[in-house]
Coordinates of C-alpha atoms and ligand atoms in Angstrom, one line a residue:
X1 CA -8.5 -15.2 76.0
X2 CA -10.5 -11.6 75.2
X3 CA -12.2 -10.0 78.4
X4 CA -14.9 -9.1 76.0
X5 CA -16.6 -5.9 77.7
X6 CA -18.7 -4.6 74.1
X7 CA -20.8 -6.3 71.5
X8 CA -22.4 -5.2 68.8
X9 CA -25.8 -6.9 67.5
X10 CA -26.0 -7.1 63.9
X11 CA -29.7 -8.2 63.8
X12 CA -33.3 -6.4 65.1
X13 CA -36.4 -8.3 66.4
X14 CA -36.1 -10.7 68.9
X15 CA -33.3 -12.2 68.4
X16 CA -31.7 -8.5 68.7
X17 CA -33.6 -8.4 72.0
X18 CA -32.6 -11.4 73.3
X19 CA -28.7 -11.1 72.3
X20 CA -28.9 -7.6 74.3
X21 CA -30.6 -9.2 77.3
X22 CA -27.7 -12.2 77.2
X23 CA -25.1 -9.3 77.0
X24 CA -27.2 -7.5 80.3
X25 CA -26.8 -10.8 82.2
X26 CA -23.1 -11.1 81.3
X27 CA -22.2 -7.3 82.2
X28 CA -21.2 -6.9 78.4
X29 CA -22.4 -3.5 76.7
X30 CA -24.6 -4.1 73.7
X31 CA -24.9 -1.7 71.1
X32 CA -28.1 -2.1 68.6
X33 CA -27.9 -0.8 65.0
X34 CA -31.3 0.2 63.4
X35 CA -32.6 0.5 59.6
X36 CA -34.9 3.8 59.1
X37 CA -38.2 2.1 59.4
X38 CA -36.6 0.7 62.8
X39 CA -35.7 4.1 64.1
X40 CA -38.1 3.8 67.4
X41 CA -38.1 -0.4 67.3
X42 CA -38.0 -2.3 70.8
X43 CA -34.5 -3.8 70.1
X44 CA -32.7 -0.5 70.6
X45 CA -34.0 0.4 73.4
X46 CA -32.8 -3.3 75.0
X47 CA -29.9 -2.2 74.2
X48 CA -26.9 -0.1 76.1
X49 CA -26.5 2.0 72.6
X50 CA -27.6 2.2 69.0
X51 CA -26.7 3.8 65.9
X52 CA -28.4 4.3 62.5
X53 CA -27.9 2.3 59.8
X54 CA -29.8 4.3 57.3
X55 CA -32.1 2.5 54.6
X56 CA -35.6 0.3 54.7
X57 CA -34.7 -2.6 53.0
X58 CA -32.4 -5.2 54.2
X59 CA -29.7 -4.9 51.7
X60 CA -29.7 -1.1 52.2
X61 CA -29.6 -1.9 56.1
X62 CA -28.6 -4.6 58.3
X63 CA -26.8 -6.2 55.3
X64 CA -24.5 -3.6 54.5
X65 CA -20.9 -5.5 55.7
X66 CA -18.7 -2.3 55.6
X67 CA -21.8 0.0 57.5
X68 CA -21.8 -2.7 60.4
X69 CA -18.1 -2.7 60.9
X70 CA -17.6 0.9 60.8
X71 CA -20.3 1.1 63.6
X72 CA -18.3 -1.6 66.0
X73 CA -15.4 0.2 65.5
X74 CA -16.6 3.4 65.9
X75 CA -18.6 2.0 69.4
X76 CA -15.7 0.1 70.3
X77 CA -17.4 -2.9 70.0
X78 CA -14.9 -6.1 70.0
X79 CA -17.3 -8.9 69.0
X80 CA -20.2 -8.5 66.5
X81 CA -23.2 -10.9 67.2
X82 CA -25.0 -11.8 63.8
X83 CA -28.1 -13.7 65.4
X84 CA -29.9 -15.9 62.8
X85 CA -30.6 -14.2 59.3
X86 CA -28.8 -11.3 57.7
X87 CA -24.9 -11.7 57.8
X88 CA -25.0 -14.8 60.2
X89 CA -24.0 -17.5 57.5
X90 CA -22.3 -15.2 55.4
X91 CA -18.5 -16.5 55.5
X92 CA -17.0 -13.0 53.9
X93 CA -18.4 -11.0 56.5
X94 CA -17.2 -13.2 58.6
X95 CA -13.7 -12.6 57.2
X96 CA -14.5 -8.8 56.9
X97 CA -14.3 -8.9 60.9
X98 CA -11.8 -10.9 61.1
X99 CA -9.4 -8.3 58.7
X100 CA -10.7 -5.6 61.1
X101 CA -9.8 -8.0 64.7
X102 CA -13.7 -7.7 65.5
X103 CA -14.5 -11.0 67.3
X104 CA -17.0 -12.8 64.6
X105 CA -19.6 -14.4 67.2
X106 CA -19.8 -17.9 65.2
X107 CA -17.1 -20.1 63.3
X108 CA -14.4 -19.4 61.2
X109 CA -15.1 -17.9 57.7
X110 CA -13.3 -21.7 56.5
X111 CA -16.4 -23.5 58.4
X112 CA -19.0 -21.1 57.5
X113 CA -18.0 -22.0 53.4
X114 CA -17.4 -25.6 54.0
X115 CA -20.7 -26.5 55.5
X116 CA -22.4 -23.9 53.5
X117 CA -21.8 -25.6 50.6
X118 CA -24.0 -28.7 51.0
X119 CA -22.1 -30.8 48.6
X120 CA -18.8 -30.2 51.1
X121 CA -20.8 -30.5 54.0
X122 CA -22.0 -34.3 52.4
X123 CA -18.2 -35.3 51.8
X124 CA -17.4 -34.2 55.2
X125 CA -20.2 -36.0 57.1
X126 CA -19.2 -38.7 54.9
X127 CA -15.6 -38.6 56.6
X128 CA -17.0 -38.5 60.1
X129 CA -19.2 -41.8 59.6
X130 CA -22.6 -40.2 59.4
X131 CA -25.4 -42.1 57.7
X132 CA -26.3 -40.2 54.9
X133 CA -29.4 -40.9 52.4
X134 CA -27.8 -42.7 49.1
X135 CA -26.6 -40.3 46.4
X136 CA -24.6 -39.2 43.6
X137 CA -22.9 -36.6 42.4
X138 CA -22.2 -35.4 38.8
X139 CA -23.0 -32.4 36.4
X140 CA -26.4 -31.9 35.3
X141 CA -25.6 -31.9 31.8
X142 CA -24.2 -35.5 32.0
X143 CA -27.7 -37.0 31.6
X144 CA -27.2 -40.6 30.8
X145 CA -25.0 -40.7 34.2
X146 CA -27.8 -39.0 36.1
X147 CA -30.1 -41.8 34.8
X148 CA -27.5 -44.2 36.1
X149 CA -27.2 -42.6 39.4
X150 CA -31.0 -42.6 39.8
X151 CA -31.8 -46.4 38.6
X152 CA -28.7 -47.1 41.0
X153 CA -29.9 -45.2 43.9
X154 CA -33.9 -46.3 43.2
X155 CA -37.0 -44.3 42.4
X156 CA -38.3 -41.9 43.9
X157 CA -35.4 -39.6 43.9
X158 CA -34.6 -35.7 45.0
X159 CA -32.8 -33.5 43.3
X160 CA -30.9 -30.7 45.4
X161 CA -28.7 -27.5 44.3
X162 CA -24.9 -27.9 46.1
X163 CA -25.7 -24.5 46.7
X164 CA -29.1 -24.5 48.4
X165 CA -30.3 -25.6 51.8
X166 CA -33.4 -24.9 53.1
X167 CA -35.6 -26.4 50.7
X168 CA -34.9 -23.9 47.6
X169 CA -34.2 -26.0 44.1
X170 CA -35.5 -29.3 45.3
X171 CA -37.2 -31.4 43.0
X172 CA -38.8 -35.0 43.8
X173 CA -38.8 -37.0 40.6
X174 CA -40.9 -40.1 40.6
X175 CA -39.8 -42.4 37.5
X176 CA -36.8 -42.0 35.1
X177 CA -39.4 -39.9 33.0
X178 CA -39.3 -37.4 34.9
X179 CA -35.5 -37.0 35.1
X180 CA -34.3 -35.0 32.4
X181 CA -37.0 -32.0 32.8
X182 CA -36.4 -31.7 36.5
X183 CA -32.9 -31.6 36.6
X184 CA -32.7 -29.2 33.7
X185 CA -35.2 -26.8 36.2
X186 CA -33.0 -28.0 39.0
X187 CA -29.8 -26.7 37.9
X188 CA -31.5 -23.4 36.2
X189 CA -33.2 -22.6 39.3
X190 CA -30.2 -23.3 41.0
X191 CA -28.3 -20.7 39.1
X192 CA -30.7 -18.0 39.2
X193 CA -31.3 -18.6 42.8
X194 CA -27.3 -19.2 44.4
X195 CA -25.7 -18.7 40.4
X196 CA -24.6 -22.3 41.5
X197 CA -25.8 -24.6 38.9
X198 CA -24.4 -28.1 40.7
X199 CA -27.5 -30.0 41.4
X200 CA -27.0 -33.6 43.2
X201 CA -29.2 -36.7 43.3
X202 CA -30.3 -38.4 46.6
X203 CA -32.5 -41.0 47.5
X204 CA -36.3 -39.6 48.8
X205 CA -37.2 -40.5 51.9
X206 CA -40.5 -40.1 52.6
X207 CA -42.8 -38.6 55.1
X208 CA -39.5 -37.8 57.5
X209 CA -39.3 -36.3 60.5
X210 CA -36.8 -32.9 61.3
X211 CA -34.7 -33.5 64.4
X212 CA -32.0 -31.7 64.9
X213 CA -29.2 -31.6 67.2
X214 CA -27.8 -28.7 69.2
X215 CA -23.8 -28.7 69.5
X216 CA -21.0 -26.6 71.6
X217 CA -17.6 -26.4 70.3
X218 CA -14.7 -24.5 72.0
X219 CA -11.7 -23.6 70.9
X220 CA -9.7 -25.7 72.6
X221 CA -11.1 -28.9 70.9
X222 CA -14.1 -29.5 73.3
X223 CA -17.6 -30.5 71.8
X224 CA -20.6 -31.4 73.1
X225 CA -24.3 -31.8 72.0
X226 CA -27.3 -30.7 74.0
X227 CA -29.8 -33.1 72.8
X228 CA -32.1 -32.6 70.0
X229 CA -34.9 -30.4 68.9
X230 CA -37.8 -32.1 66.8
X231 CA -38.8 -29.3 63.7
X232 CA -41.3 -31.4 61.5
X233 CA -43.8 -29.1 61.6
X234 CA -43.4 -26.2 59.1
X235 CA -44.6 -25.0 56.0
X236 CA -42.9 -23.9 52.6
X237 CA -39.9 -25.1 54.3
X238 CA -40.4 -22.4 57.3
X239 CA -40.6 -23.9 61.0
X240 CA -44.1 -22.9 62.9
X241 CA -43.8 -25.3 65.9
X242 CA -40.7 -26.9 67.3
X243 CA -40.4 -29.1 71.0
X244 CA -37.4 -30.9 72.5
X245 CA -37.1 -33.8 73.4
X246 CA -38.7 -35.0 70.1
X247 CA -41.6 -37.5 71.2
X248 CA -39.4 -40.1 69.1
X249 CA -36.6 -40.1 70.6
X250 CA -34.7 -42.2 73.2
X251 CA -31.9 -41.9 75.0
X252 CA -30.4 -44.5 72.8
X253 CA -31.1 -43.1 70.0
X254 CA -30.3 -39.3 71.3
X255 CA -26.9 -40.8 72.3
X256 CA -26.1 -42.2 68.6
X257 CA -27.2 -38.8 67.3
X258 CA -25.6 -37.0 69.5
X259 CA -22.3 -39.1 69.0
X260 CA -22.9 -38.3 65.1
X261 CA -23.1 -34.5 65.1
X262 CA -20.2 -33.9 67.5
X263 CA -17.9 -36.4 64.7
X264 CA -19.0 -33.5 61.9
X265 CA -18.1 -30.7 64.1
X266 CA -14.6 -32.5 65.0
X267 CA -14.0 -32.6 61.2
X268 CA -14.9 -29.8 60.1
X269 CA -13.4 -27.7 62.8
X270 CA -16.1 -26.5 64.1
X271 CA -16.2 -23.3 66.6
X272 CA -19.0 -21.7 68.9
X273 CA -22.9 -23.3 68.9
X274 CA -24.4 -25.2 66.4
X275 CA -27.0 -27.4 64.7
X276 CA -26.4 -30.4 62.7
X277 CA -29.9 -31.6 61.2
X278 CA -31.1 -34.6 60.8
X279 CA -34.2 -36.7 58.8
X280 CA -35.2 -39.2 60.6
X281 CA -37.7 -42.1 59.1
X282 CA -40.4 -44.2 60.5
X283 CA -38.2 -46.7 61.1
X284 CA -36.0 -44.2 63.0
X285 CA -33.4 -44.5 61.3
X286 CA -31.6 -41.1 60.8
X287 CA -29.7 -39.3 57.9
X288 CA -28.0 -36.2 57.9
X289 CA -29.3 -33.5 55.9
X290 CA -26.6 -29.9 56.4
X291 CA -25.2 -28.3 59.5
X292 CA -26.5 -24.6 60.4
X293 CA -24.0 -22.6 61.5
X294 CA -25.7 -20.3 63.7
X295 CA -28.3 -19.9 66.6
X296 CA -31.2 -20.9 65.5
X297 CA -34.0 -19.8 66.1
X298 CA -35.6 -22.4 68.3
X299 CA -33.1 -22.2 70.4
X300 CA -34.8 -21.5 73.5
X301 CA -36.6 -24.9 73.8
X302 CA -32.9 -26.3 74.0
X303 CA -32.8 -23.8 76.7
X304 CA -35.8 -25.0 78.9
X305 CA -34.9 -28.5 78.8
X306 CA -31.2 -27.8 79.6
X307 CA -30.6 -25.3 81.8
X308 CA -28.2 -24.1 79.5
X309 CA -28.0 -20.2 78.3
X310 CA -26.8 -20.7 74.7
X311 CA -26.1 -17.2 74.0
X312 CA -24.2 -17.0 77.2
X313 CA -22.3 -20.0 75.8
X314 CA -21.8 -18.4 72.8
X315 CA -20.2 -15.4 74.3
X316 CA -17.5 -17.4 76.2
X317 CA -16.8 -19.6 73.6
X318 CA -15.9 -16.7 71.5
X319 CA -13.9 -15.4 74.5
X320 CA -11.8 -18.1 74.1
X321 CA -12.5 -20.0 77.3
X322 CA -13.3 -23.6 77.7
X323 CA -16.5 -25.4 77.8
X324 CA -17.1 -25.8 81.8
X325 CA -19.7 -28.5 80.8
X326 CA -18.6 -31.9 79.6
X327 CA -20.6 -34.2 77.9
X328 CA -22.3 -36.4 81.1
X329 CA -23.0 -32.7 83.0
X330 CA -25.6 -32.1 80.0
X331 CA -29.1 -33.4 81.6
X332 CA -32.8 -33.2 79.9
X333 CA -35.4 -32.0 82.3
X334 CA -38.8 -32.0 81.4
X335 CA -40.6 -31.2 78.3
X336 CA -40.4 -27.1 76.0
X337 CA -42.3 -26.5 72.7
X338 CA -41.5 -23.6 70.7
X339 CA -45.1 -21.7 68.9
X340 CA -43.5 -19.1 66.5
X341 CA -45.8 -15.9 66.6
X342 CA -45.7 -15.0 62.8
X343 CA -47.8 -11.5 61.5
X344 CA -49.8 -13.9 58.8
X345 CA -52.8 -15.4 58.0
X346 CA -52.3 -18.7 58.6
X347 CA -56.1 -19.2 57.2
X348 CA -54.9 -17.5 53.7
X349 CA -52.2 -19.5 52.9
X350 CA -50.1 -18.0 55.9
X351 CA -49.6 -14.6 53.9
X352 CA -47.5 -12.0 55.8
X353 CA -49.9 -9.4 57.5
X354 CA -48.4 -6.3 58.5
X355 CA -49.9 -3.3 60.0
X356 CA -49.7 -1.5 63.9
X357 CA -50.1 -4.0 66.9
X358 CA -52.8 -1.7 68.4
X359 CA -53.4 -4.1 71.2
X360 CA -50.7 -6.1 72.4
X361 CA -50.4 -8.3 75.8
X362 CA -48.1 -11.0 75.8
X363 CA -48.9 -14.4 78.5
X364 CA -47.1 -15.0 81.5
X365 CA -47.3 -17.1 84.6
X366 CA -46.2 -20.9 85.3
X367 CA -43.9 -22.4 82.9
X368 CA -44.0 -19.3 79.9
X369 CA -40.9 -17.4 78.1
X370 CA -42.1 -14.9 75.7
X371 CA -39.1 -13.6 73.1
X372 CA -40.0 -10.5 71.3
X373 CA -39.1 -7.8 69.8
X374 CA -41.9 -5.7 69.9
X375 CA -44.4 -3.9 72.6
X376 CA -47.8 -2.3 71.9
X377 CA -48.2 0.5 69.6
X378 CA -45.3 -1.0 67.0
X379 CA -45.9 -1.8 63.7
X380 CA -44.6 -4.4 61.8
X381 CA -42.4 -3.2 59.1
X382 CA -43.2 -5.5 55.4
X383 CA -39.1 -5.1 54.8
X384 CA -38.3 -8.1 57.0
X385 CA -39.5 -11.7 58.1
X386 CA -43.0 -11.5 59.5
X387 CA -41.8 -13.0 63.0
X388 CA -43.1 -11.2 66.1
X389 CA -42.3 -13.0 69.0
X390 CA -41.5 -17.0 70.1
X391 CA -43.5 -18.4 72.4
X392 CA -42.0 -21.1 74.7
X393 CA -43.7 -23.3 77.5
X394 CA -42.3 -25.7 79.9
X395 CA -43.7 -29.0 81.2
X396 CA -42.5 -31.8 83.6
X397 CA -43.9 -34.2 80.7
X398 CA -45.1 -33.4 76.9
X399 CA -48.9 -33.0 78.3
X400 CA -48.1 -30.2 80.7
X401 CA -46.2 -28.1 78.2
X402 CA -49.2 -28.4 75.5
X403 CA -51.3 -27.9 78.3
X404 CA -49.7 -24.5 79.0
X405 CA -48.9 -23.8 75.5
X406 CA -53.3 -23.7 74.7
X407 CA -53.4 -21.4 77.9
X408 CA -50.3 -19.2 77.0
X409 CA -51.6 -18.9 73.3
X410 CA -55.5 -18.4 74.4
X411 CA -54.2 -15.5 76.8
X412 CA -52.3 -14.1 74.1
X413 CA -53.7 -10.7 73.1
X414 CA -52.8 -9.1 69.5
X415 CA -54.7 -6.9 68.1
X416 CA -53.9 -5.0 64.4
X417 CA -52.7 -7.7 62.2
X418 CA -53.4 -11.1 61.8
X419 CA -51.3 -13.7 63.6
X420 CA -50.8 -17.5 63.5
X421 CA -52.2 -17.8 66.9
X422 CA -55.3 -19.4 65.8
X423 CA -53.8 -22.0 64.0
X424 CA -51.3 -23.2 66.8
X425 CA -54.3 -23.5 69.0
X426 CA -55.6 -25.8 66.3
X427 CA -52.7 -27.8 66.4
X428 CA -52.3 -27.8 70.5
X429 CA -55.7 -29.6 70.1
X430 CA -55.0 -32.1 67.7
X431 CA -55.4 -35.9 68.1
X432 CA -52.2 -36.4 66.4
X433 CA -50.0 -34.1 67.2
X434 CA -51.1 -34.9 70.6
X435 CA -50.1 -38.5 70.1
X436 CA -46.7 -37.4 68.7
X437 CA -47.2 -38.5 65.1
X438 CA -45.1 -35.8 63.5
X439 CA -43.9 -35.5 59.9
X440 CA -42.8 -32.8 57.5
X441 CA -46.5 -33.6 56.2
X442 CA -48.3 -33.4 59.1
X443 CA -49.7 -29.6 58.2
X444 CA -50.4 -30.8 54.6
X445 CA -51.7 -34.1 56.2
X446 CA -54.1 -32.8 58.8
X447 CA -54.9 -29.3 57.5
X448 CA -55.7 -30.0 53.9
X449 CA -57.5 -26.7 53.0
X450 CA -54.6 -24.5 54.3
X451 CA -52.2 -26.8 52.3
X452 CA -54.2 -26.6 48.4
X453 CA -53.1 -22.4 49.4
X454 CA -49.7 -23.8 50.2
X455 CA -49.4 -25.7 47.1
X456 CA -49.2 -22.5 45.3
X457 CA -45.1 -22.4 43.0
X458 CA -42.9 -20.1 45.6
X459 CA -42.8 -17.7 43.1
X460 CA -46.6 -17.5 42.8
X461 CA -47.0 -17.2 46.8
X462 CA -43.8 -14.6 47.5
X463 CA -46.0 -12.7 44.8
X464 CA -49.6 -12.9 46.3
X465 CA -47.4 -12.3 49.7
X466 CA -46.6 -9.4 48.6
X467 CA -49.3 -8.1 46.9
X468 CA -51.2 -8.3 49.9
X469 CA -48.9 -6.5 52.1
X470 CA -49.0 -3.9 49.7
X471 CA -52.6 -4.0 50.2
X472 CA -53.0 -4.4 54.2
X473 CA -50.6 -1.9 54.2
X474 CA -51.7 1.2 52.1
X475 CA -55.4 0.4 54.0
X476 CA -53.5 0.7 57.2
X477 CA -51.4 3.8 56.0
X478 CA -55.1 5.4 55.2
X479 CA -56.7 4.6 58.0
X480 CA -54.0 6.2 60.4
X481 CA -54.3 9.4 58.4
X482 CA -58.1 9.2 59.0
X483 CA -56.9 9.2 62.8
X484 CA -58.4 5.6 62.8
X485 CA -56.9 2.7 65.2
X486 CA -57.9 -0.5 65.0
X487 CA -59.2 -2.4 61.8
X488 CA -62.5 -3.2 61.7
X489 CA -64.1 -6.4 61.0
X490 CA -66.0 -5.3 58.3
X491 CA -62.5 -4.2 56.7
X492 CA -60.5 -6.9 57.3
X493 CA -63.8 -9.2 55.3
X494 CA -63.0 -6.6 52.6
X495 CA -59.8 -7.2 52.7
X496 CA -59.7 -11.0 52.2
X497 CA -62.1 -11.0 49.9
X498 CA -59.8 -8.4 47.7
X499 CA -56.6 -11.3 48.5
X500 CA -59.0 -14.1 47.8
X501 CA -60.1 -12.3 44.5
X502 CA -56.1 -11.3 43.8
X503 CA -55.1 -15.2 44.2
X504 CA -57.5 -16.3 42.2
X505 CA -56.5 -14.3 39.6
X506 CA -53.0 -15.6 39.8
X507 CA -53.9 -19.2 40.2
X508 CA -54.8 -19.3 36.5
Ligands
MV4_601 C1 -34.8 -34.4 52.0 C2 -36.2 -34.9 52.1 C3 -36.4 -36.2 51.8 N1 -35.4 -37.0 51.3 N2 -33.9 -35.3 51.5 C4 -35.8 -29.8 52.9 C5 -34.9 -28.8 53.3 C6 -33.5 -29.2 53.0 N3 -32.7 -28.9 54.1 C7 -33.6 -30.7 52.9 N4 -35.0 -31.0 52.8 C8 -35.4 -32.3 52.6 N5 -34.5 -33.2 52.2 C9 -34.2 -36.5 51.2 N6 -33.2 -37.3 50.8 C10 -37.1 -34.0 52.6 C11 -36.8 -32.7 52.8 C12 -37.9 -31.9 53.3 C13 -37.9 -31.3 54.6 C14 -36.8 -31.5 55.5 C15 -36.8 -30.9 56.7 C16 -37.9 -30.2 57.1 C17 -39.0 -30.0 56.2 C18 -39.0 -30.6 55.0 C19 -40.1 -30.4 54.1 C20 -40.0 -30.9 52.9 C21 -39.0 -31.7 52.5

């Protein structure tokens, strides 16, 4: 066991702030690193000590491995916390710390590769008994077994990279026409993208739901899970709104999933917290998709329902002490939903908007956590992920927590850039998300206009994106030199009809 008295956060935002407030609670020091463009940012000041990383961009900042490392040693920092993001999932930084005895806050650097590799993590889940969609494996440039594999498994089919996860290099092909093209963009994608070319075939299932299951693994060969969180409601394979317990599942079935994510964390050795996700189909029954070997960020609705501090968990774990909890101590109480607070325009295709909150007043009062990473008077730098803050209600039943997510989100006050506040208000009002009738289409389903701007290639969209950060922000950037403060209404019309006129452009 470490008494471990110092940590260093390798992360900003506020998952930087919540790590330091974790570390507050547990009488740990924290020490915050900082890129340039974060040099007066709300995470460093939640934290006990910070030091410059130098640079704007991620890879010039918080990914820089040997930077990072220097500063926990320097600090005397003997566990570095990655958060979500950045180095979290990286298995060589991982082994970095471990060649410089720095406590990585997460599993081994073994783990990490294994289940990032999502044609290991398959085998492996395949070992512990998990159901897993029908599939094949083989190399893309053995076409007349692909077709084999395909015919065998049943139309329609999905390709995925071995190296992906999270979407990138999928392709759904329909019939066996269809095969040889998509595979061929499969596997070069895949390259490009990971410089991974294996591509494998599974069954599609359609219209699924995400739940996922949260897990704790000691290092004394304790595991438990903490129930599940229900995700289906994202876009471009990016969560907006998460709950737990999903409105789908039972303790039955919570049980048999449960059972099935602690069996993969047993094989593969798993270490520290967890998530093993799952699709689940109308039928409910459930197949295993990859295991995310991190916090994630929807954590905190695990949180409310539990009772549990996962970060706090994290910490001993890494400590080397034992799990006080067993599996029948872990209770479900009530009803938490997780509204991510993303700078976009959910109304535009949910393109990042960055710029200076110039008003900012975050909700409070019964049932409300607010995680952010930022107070009024920030801006929101374009270099990183467009996240703000989390915003996380709690219920006695499903209807009290949307009831006090539309109050919590109506209350919230942001002023300066463009938010998807609006749009979760839509969705805390509609008839079927009221009911519970979730998919991974239900955005597409029941907000058709935003999804023809969602249907745009990812290439196309990071491109428009960015293009109209560029934009927002050299408006911004002029108006503060002007002495100016807030954006007008009469700009911000200009300004969409300049993106609207940009994306058009594109589209052709
Ligand atoms: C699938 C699927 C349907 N059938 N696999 C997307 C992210 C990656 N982790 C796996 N994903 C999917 N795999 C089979 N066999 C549908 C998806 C999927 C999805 C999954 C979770 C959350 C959102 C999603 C959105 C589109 C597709």
């Amino acid at each position: 066991m470490t008494d471990i008295k110092k940590i260093l956060i390798a992360n900003r935002g506020e998952i930087a702030v919540r790590i330091a407030r974790a570390c507050r609670d547990a009488g740990i020091t924290s020490v915050a690193v900082y890129s340039d463009p974060d040099r007066t940012a709300y995470h460093i000041r939640a934290a006990d000590e910070a030091y410059p990383l130098g640079g704007a961009t991620s890879a010039e900042s918080y990914l820089v491995q040997e930077k990072i490392i220097a500063i926990a040693k320097e600090s005397g920092a003997q566990a570095i916390h990655p958060g979500y993001g950045f180095l979290a999932e990286n298995a060589s930084f991982a082994e970095l710390c471990r060649q410089n005895n720095i406590i990585f806050i997460g599993p081994t650097p073994e783990v990490i590769s294994l289940l990032g590799d999502k044609l290991e993590a398959r085998q492996t889940a395949v070992k512990s008994g998990l159901p897993l969609a029908p599939a094949g494996t083989h190399a893309s440039d053995d076409i007349k077994k692909a077709h084999q594999t395909a015919k065998d498994i049943g139309y329609p089919i999905l390709i995925k990279a071995a190296a992906g996860g999270g979407g990138k290099g999928m392709r759904i092909v329909e019939d066996e026409d269809g095969l040889e093209a998509a595979l061929a963009t499969a596997a070069s994608e895949a390259s490009s993208a990971f410089g991974d070319k294996r591509v494998y075939i599974e069954k599609y299932i359609a219209r699924p739901r995400h739940i996922e299951i949260q897990i704790l693994a000691d290092t004394h060969g304790n595991v438990i899970h903490l129930g599940e969180r229900e995700c289906s409601i994202q876009r471009r394979h990016q969560k907006v709104i998460e709950e737990s317990p999903s409105p789908v599942v039972d303790d039955a079935l919570r049980s048999r999933m449960g059972e099935a994510a602690v069996a993969i964390a047993r094989e593969s050795g798993y270490i520290g917290a967890g998530t093993v996700e799952f699709l689940v189909d109308e039928k409910l029954n459930f197949y295993f998709l990859e295991v995310n070997t991190r916090l994630q960020v929807e954590h905190p609705v695990t949180e409310l329902v539990t009772g549990i501090d996962l970060v706090q968990e994290q910490f001993k774990i890494a400590a080397g002490q034992k799990l006080a909890l067993k599996q029948s101590d872990i209770n479900h109480r009530g009803h938490a939903i997780e509204c991510r607070i993303y700078a976009e325009e959910a109304a535009a295709g949910f393109i990042p908007s960055t710029g200076r909150l110039a008003a900012y007043n975050e909700p409070s009062g019964p049932g409300v956590r607010v995680d952010s990473g930022f107070v009024a008077g920030d801006s929101i730098p374009v270099y990183y992920d467009s996240l703000i803050a989390k915003l996380i209600t709690w219920g006695s039943d499903r209807d009290q927590a949307i009831r006090r997510m539309r109050r919590a989100l109506e209350e919230y006050v942001v002023q300066g850039v463009e938010t998807t506040i609006p749009f979760e208000l839509l969705v805390m009002k509609n008839q079927r998300y009221i009911d519970g009738k979730l998919s991974t289409h239900f955005i597409a389903d029941e907000f058709p206009d935003l999804a023809a701007s969602l249907a745009q290639p990812e290439d196309e969209m990071a491109l428009s994106a960015m293009a109209a950060a560029i934009v927002d922000f050299q408006r911004k950037s002029k108006m503060a030199g002007l002495g100016q403060r807030e954006t007008s209404t009469a700009d911000s019309w200009k300004l969409s009809g300049r993106i609207d006129g940009l994306r058009k452009v594109w589209q052709k």
